Coordinates of C-alpha atoms in Angstrom, one line a residue:
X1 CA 0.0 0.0 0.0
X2 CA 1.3 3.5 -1.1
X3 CA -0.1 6.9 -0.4
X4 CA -0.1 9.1 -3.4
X5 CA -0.8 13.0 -4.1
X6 CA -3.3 13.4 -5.8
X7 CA -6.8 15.4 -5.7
X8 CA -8.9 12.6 -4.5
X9 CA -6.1 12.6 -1.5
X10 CA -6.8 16.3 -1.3
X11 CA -10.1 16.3 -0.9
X12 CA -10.1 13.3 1.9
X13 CA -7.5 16.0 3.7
X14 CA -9.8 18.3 3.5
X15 CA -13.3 16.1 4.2
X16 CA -11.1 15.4 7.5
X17 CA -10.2 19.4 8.3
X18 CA -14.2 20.3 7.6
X19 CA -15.2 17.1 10.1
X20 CA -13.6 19.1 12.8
X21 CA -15.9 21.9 12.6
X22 CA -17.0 23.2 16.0
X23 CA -16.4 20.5 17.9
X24 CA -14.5 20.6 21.1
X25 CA -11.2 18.6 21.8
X26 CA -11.2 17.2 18.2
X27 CA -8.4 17.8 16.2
X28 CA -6.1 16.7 12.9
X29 CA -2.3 16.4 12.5
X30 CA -0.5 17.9 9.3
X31 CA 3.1 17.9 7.7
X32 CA 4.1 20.1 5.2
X33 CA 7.2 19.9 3.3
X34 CA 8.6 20.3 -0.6
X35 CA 9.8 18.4 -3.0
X36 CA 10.9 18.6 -6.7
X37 CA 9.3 16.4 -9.3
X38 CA 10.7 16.4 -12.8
X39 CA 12.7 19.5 -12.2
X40 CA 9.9 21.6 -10.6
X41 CA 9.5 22.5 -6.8
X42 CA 6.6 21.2 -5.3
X43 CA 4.5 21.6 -1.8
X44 CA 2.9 18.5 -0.1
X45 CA 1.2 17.9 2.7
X46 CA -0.2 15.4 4.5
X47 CA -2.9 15.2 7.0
X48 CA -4.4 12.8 9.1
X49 CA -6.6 12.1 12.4
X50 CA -3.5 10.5 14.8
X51 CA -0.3 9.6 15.1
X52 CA 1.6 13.3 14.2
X53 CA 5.5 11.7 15.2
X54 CA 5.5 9.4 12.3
X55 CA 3.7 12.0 9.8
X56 CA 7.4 13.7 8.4
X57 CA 8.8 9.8 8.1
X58 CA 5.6 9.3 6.2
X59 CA 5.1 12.4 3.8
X60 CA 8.6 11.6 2.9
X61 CA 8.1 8.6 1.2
X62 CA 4.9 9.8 -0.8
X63 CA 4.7 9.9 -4.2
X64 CA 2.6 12.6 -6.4
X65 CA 0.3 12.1 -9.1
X66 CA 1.0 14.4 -12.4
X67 CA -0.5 14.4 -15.9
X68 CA 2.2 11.8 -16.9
X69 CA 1.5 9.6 -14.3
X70 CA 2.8 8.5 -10.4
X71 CA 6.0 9.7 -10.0
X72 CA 9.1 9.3 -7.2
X73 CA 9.8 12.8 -5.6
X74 CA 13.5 14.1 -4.9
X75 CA 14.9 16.3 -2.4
X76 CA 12.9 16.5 0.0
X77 CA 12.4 19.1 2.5
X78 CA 10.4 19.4 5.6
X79 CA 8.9 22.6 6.9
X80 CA 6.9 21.8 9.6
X81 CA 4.0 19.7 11.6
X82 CA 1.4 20.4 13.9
X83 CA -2.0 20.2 15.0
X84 CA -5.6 21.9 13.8
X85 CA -8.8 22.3 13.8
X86 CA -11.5 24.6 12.1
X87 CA -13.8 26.8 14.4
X88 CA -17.4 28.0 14.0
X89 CA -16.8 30.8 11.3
X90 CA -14.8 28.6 9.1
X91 CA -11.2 29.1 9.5
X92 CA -8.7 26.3 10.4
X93 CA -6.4 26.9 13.5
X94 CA -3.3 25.5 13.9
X95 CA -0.8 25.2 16.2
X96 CA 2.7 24.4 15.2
X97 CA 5.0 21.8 16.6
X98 CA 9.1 21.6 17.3
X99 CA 11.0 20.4 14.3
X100 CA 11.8 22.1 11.3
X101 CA 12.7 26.0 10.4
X102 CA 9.5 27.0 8.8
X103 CA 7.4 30.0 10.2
X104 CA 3.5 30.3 10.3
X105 CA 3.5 32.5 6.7
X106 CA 6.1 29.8 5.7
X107 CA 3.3 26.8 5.9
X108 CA 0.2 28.6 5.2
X109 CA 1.9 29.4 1.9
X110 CA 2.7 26.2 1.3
X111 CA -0.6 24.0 2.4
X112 CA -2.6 26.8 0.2
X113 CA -0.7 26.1 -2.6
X114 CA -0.6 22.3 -2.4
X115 CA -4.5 22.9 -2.4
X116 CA -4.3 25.2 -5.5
X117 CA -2.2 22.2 -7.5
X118 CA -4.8 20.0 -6.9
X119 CA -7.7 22.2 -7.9
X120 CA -9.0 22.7 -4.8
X121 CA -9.4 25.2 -2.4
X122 CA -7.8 25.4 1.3
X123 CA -10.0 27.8 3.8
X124 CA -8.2 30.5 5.4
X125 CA -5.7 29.4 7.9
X126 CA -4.8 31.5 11.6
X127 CA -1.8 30.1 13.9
X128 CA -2.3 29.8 17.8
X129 CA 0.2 28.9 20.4
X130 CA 2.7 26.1 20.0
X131 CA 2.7 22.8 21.0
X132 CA 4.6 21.6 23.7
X133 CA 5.7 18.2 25.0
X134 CA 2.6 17.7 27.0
X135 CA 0.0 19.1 24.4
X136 CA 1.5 16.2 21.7
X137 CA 0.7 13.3 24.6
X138 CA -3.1 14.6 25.0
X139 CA -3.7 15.4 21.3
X140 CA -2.4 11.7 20.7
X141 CA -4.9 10.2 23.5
X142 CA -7.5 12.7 22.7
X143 CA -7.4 11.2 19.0
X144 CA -7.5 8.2 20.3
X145 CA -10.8 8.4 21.8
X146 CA -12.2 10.5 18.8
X147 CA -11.3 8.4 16.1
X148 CA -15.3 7.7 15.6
X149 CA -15.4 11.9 15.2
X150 CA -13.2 11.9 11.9
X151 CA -13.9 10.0 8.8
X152 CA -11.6 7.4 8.0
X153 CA -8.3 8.5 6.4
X154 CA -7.3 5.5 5.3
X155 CA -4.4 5.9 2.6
X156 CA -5.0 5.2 -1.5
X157 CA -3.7 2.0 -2.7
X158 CA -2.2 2.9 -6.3
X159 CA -0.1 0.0 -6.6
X160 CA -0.9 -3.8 -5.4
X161 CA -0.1 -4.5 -2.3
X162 CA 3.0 -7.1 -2.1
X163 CA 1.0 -9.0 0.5
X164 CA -2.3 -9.4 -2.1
X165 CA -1.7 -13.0 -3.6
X166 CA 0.8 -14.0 -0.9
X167 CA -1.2 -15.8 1.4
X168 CA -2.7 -17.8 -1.7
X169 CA 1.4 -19.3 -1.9
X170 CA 1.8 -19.7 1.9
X171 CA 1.6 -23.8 2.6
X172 CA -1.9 -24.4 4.6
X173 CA 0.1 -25.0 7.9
X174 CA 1.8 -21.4 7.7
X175 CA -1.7 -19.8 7.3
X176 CA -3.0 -20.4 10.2
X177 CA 0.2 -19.1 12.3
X178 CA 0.5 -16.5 10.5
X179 CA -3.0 -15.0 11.5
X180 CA -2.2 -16.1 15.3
X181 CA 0.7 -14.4 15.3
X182 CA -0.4 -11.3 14.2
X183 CA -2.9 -11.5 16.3
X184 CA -0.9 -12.4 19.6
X185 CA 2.0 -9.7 18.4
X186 CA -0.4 -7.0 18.4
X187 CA -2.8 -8.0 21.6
X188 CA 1.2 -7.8 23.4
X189 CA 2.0 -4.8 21.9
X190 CA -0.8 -3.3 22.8
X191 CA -1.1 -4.7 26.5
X192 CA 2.6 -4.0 27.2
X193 CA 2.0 -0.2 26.5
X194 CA -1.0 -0.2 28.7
X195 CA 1.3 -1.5 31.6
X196 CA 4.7 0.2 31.7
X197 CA 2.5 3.5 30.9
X198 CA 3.7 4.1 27.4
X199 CA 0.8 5.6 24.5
X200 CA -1.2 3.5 22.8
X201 CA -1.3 4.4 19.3
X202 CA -3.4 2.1 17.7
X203 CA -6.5 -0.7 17.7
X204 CA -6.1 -4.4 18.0
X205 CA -7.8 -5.0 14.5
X206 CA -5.9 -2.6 12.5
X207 CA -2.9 -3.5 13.9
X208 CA -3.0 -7.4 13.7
X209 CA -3.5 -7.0 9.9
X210 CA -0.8 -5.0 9.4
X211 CA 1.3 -7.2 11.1
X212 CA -0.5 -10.3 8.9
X213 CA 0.4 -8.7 5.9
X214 CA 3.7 -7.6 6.6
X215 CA 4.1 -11.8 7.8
X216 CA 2.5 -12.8 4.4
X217 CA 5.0 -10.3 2.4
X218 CA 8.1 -11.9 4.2
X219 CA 7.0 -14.9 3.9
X220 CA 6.7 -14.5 -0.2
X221 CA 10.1 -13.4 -0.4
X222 CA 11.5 -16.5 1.5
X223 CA 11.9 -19.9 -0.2
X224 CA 9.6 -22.5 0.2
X225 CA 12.0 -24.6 2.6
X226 CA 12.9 -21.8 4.6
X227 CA 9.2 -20.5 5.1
X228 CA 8.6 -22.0 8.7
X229 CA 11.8 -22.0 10.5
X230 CA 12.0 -17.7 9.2
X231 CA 8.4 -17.4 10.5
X232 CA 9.1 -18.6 13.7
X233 CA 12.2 -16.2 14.0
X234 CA 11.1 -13.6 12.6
X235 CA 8.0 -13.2 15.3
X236 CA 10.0 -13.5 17.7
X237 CA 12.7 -11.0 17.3
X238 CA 9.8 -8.7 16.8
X239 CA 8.6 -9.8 20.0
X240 CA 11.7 -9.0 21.5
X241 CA 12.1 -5.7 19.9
X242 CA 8.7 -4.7 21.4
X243 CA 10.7 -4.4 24.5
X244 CA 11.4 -1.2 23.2
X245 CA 9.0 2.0 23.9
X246 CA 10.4 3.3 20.3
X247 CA 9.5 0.1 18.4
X248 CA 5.9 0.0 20.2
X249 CA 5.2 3.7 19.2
X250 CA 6.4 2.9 15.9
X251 CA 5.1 -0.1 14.9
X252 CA 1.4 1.2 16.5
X253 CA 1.3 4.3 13.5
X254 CA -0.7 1.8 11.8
X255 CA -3.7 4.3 10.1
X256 CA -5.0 0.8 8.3
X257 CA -1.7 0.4 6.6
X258 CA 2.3 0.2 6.8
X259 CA 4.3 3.7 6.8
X260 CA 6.7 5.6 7.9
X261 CA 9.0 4.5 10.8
X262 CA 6.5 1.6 11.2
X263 CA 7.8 -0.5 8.5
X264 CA 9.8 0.6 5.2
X265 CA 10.0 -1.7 2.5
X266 CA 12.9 -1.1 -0.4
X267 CA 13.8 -3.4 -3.4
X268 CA 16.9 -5.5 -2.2
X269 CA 18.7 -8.2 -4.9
X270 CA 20.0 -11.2 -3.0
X271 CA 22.2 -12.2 -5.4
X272 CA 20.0 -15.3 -6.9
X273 CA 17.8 -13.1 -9.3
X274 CA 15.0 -13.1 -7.0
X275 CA 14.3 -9.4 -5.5
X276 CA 12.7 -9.5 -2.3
X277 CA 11.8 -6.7 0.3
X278 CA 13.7 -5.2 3.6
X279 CA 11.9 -5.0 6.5
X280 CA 12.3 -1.7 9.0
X281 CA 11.6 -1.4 12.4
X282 CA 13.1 0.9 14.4
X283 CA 15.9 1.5 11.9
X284 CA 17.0 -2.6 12.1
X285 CA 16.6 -4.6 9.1
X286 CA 14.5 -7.7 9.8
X287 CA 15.2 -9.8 7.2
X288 CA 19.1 -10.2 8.1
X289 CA 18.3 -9.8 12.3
X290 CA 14.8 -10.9 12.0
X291 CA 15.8 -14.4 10.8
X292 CA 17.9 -15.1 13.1
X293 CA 17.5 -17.7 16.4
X294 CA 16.5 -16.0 19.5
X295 CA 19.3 -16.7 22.2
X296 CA 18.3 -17.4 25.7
X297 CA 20.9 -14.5 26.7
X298 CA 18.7 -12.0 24.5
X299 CA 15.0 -13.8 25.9
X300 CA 16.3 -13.1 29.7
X301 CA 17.4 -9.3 28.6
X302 CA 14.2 -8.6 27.4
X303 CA 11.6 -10.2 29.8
X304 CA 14.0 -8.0 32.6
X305 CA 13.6 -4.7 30.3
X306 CA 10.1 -5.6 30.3
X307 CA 9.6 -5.8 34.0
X308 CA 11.4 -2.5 35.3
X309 CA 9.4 -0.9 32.6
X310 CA 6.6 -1.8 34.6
X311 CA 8.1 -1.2 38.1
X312 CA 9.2 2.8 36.5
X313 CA 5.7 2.7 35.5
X314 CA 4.1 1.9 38.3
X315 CA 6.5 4.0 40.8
X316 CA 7.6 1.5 43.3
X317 CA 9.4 2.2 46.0
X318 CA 12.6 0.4 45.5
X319 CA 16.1 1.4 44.4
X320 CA 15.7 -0.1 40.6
X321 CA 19.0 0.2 40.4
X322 CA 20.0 -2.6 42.4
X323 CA 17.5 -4.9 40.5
X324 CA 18.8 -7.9 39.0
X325 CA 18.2 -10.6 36.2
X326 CA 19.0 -13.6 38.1
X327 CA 14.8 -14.9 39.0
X328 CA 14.2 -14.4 35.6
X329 CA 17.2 -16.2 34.0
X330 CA 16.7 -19.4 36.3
X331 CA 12.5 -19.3 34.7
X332 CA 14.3 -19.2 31.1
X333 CA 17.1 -21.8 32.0
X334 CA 14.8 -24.4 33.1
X335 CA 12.9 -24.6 30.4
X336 CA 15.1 -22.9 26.8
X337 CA 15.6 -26.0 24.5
X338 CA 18.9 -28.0 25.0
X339 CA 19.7 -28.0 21.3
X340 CA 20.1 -26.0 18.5
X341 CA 17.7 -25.0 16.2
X342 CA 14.3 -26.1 17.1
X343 CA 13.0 -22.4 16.2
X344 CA 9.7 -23.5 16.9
X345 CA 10.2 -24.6 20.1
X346 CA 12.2 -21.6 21.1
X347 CA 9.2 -19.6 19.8
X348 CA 6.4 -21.7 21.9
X349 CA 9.3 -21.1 25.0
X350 CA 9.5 -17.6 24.6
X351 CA 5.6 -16.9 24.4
X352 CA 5.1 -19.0 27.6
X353 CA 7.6 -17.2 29.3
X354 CA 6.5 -13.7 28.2
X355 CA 3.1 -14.7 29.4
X356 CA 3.7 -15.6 32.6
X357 CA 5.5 -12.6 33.3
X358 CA 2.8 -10.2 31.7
X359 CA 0.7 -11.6 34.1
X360 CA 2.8 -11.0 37.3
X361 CA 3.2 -7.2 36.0
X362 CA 0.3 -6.2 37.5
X363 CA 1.3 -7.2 40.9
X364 CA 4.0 -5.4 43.3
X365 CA 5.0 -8.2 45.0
X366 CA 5.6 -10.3 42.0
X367 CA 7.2 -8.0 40.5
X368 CA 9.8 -6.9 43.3
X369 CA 10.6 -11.0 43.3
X370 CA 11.1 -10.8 39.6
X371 CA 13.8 -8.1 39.9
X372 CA 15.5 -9.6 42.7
X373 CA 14.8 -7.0 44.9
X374 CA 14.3 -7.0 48.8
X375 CA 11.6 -5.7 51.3
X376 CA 14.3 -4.3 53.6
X377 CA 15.3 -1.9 50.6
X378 CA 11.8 -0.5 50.5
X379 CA 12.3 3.7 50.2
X380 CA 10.8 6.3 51.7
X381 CA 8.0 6.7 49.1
X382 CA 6.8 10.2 50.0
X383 CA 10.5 11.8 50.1
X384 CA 10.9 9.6 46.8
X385 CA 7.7 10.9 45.4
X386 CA 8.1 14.1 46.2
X387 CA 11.9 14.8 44.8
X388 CA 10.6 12.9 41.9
X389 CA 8.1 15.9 41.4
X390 CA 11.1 18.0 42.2
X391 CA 12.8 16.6 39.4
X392 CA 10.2 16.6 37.0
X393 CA 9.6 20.3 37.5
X394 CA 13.2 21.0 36.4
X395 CA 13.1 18.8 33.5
X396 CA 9.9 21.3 32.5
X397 CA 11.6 24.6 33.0
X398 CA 14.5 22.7 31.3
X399 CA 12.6 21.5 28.7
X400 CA 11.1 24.9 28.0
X401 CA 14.7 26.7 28.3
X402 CA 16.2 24.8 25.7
X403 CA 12.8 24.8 23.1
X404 CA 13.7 28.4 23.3
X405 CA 17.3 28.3 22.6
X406 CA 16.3 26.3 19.3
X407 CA 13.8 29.0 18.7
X408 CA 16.6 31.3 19.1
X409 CA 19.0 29.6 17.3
X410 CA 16.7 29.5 13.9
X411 CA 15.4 32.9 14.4
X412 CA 19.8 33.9 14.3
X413 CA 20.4 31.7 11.5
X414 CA 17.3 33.3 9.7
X415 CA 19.2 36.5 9.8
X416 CA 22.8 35.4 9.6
X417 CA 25.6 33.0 7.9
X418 CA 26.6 31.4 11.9
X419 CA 29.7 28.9 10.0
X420 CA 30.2 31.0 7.4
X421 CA 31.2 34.0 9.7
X422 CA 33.2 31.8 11.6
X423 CA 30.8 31.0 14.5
X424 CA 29.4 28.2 16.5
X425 CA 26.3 27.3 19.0
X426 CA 28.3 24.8 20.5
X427 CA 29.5 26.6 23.3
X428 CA 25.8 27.5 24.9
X429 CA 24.7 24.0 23.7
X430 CA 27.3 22.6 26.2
X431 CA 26.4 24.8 28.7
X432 CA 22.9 24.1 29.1
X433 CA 23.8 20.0 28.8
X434 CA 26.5 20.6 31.6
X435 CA 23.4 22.5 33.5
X436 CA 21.2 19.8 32.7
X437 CA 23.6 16.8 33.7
X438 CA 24.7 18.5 37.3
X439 CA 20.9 19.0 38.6
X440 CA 19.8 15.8 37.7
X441 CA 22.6 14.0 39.1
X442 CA 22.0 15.4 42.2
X443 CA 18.4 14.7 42.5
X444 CA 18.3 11.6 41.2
X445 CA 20.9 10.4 44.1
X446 CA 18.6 11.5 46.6
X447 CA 16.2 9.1 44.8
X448 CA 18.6 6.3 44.7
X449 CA 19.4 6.4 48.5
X450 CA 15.5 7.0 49.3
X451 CA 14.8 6.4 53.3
X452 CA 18.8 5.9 53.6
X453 CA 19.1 10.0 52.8
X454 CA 20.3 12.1 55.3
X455 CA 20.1 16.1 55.7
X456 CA 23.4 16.4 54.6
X457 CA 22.6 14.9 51.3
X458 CA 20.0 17.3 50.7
X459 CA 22.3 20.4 52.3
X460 CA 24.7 19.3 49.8
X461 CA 22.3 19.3 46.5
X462 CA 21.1 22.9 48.0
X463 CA 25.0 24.0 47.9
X464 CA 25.6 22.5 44.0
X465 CA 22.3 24.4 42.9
X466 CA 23.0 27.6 44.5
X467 CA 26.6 27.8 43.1
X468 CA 24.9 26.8 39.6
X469 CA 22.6 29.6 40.0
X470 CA 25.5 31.9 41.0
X471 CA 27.3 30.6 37.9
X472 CA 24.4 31.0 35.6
X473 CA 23.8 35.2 37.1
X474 CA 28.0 35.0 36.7
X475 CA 28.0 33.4 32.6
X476 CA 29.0 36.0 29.8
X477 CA 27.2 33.5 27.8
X478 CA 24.0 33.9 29.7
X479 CA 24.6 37.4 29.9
X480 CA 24.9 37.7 26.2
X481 CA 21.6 36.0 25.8
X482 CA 19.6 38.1 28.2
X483 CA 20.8 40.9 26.4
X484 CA 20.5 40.4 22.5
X485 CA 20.8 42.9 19.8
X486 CA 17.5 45.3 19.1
X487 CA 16.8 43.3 16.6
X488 CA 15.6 39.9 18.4
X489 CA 13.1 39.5 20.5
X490 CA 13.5 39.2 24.0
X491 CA 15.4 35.6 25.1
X492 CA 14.3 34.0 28.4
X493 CA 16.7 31.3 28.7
X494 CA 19.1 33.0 31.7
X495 CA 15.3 33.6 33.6
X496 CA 14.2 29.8 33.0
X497 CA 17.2 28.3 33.9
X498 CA 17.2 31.1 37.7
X499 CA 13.6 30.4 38.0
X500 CA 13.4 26.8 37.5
X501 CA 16.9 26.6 40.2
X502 CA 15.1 28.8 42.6
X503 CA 12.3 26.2 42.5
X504 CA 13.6 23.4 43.4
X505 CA 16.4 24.9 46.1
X506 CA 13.2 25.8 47.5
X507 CA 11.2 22.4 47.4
X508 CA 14.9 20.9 48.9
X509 CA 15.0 23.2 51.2
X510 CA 11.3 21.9 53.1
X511 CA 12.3 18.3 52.0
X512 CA 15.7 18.8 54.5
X513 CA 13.5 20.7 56.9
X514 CA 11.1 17.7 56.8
X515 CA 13.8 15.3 57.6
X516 CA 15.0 17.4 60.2
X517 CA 11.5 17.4 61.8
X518 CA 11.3 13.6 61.3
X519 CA 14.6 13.0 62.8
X520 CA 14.1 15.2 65.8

């Protein structure tokens, strides 16, 4: 399946803007980027109800329908993405995402002109506030539970798809396991996202026949003899690499069909005249890792990924640090086959095992016993839970000091040749890492030691974030940048980096006093 320009594609992107008329909390995601096709320079766009992260990946790879038929773009280049919506007197608000140099003017250009190529006509567009960190995590599970608002935007099929015919090849026996499979790779992917906390990006069905018909396509470019063992391999290093919260969100940007990050398929010779397909996920070619044994080393790495996962999720009170492998590599010893080969039966092993532990994920004490870790080191979960807020306040004001410094750093480069006039960002870059790398060190060692802190500990974190502050007031870096030329706005970074200090040497400050109290 491939998603093509065209202005039947147009006019389902704009069937999906119109759906979102006046209705509260319901949204669409868009990309807008150029490319050149047959020497000319071109807009596109791409719009859809979910899934925004894998939309540049995506509009990439589209193709674009001319007069002389479907053709392959080059250079591309991507402006920017963001989120919209069209209120009661017809005009489409968006708000603009991280990523990419393009301003407002920039992509209302663009998606107007990408409109007016198509024959079509794109209503008048006005730009609010931009999306932050948190905004993308709600519109994500806010389109989630509207996807019965927005009419389907499923993508065009302009080309067979390589899994059409396959299954008719696939030996009766294979059939059947493929459509299990699928099925049991997506329920896991699914579940596993639920419990360790992580967005869920897609629906069981949808999902399960991608993964089918991604099976069915492998299994079509494998030789007859090879089918079973490379089926049974193949699902489960996918299994394994679900391990992953980057594989998950990837492989769940499903919108009814493969794209993007999700899978990429490319024509590869093997050297025997037959050309079959790659398989991508997460950047890793499946068809030279993917068909490949499992190894019980690998099997006990991820069922012990899998299980802090779910202890991080679930915020238990135990240093995670000193977790160990050792209960869950004594479950996979007893029962990983003696010999080599048997792919099949490593597959039935693994499937068992990761059951078993899905279903302990959901309880504390099971899961303590699975990482090998001890009542006695239970922490203090309210001073844990409450430098953990600490922490995740300065990772905001962190978070919103260095958004800004990218801001900055386009809005400079807008106006002037940086490398060419001999300069570099790299100083201030490293200066707001080296900020960024001192705090949380010391925070997150007051969360390591949990009950075992002492007031010194604290005192001592107080003392390394008032002498950052001092250096901070003290930097003719930060100095430089709370006093720009006319011609730049005003930059905040030197006030979110004092403010979001101040902050937290004040929550330290009661957590110490606290203590103190508690230790009186």
């Amino acid at each position: 399946m491939s998603q093509v320009h065209s202005s039947q594609m147009a006019q389902r992107f704009l069937s999906l803007i119109r759906s979102t008329q006046a209705k509260d909390g319901v949204e669409f995601c868009f990309a807008v980027g150029t490319i050149v096709i047959a020497g000319e320079k071109k807009p596109v766009v791409l719009v859809r109800k979910k899934g925004l992260t894998s939309l540049r990946r995506a509009l990439e790879q589209m193709r674009y329908k001319t007069a002389k038929g479907v053709q392959e773009p080059d250079d591309f280049k991507f402006l920017r993405s963001g989120t919209g919506r069209m209120n009661k007197e017809g005009i489409i608000v968006v708000r603009l995402a991280k990523g990419g140099t393009a301003k407002f003017m920039a992509v209302k250009t663009n998606m107007r002109r990408y409109f007016k190529d198509l024959r079509l006509s794109l209503p008048d567009l006005q730009e609010a506030e931009l999306l932050n960190e948190e905004d993308l995590n709600r519109f994500e599970i806010a389109a989630q539970a509207n996807a019965d608002e927005l009419p389907s935007d499923n993508q065009e099929v302009v080309e067979a798809n390589p899994a059409e015919g396959a299954e008719e090849a696939l030996p009766e026996g294979l059939k059947g396991i493929v459509a299990t499979s699928a099925e049991s790779i997506a329920a896991h992917s699914i579940r596993i996202s639920r419990q360790t906390g992580s967005l869920q990006t897609a629906e069981l069905g949808p999902l399960t026949n991608k993964i089918a018909d991604w099976l069915k396509a492998m299994l079509a470019a494998t030789p007859l003899e090879e089918q079973e063992d490379a089926l049974h391999n193949f699902t489960c290093r996918l299994l394994l690499m679900l391990a992953y919260d980057d594989n998950r969100r990837n492989l769940q940007y499903v919108d009814e069909a493969p794209d993007g990050d999700a899978v990429k398929t490319d024509g590869s010779g093997v050297g025997d005249g037959v050309e079959r397909e790659a398989f991508m996920l997460g950047g890793v070619d499946l068809n030279h890792v993917g068909r490949q044994p499992v190894e019980k080393a690998e099997v006990v790495e991820t069922l012990f990924r899998m299980t802090k996962a779910a202890a991080q999720a679930r915020r238990l009170p135990y240093p995670l640090e000193t977790a160990n492998s050792d209960r869950i590599t004594m479950m996979v010893s007893s029962q990983w086959p003696k010999e080599e080969g048997q792919s099949a039966s490593r597959r039935e092993v693994f499937e068992r095992l990761m059951a078993v532990v899905e279903q302990r994920l959901g309880n504390d004490d099971q899961l303590i016993a699975l990482l090998g870790l001890k009542k006695s080191e239970k922490l203090n979960e309210e001073l844990v839970v409450t430098v953990r807020s600490i922490k995740d306040q300065w990772q905001a004001r962190l978070n919103a000091a260095l958004a800004h410094w990218e801001e900055t750093k386009t809005e400079i480069t807008e106006k002037y040749d940086v490398k060419a006039a001999g300069g570099t960002f790299k100083p201030i870059d490293e200066l707001l890492l080296d900020i960024r790398d001192t705090i949380s060190k010391e925070l997150s060692d007051i969360i390591e030691l949990g009950a075992k802190v002492k007031v010194d500990v604290i005192d001592r974190a107080e003392a390394v974030i008032e002498a950052t502050r001092q250096f901070v007031d003290g930097n003719n870096l930060v100095q430089l940048l709370n006093n720009p030329p006319p011609s730049f706005s005003f930059i905040k970074i030197g006030e979110m980096l004092r403010d979001g200090l101040a902050t937290i040497a004040g929550e330290l400050n009661r957590v110490s006093a606290s203590l103190v109290t508690a230790n009186a």
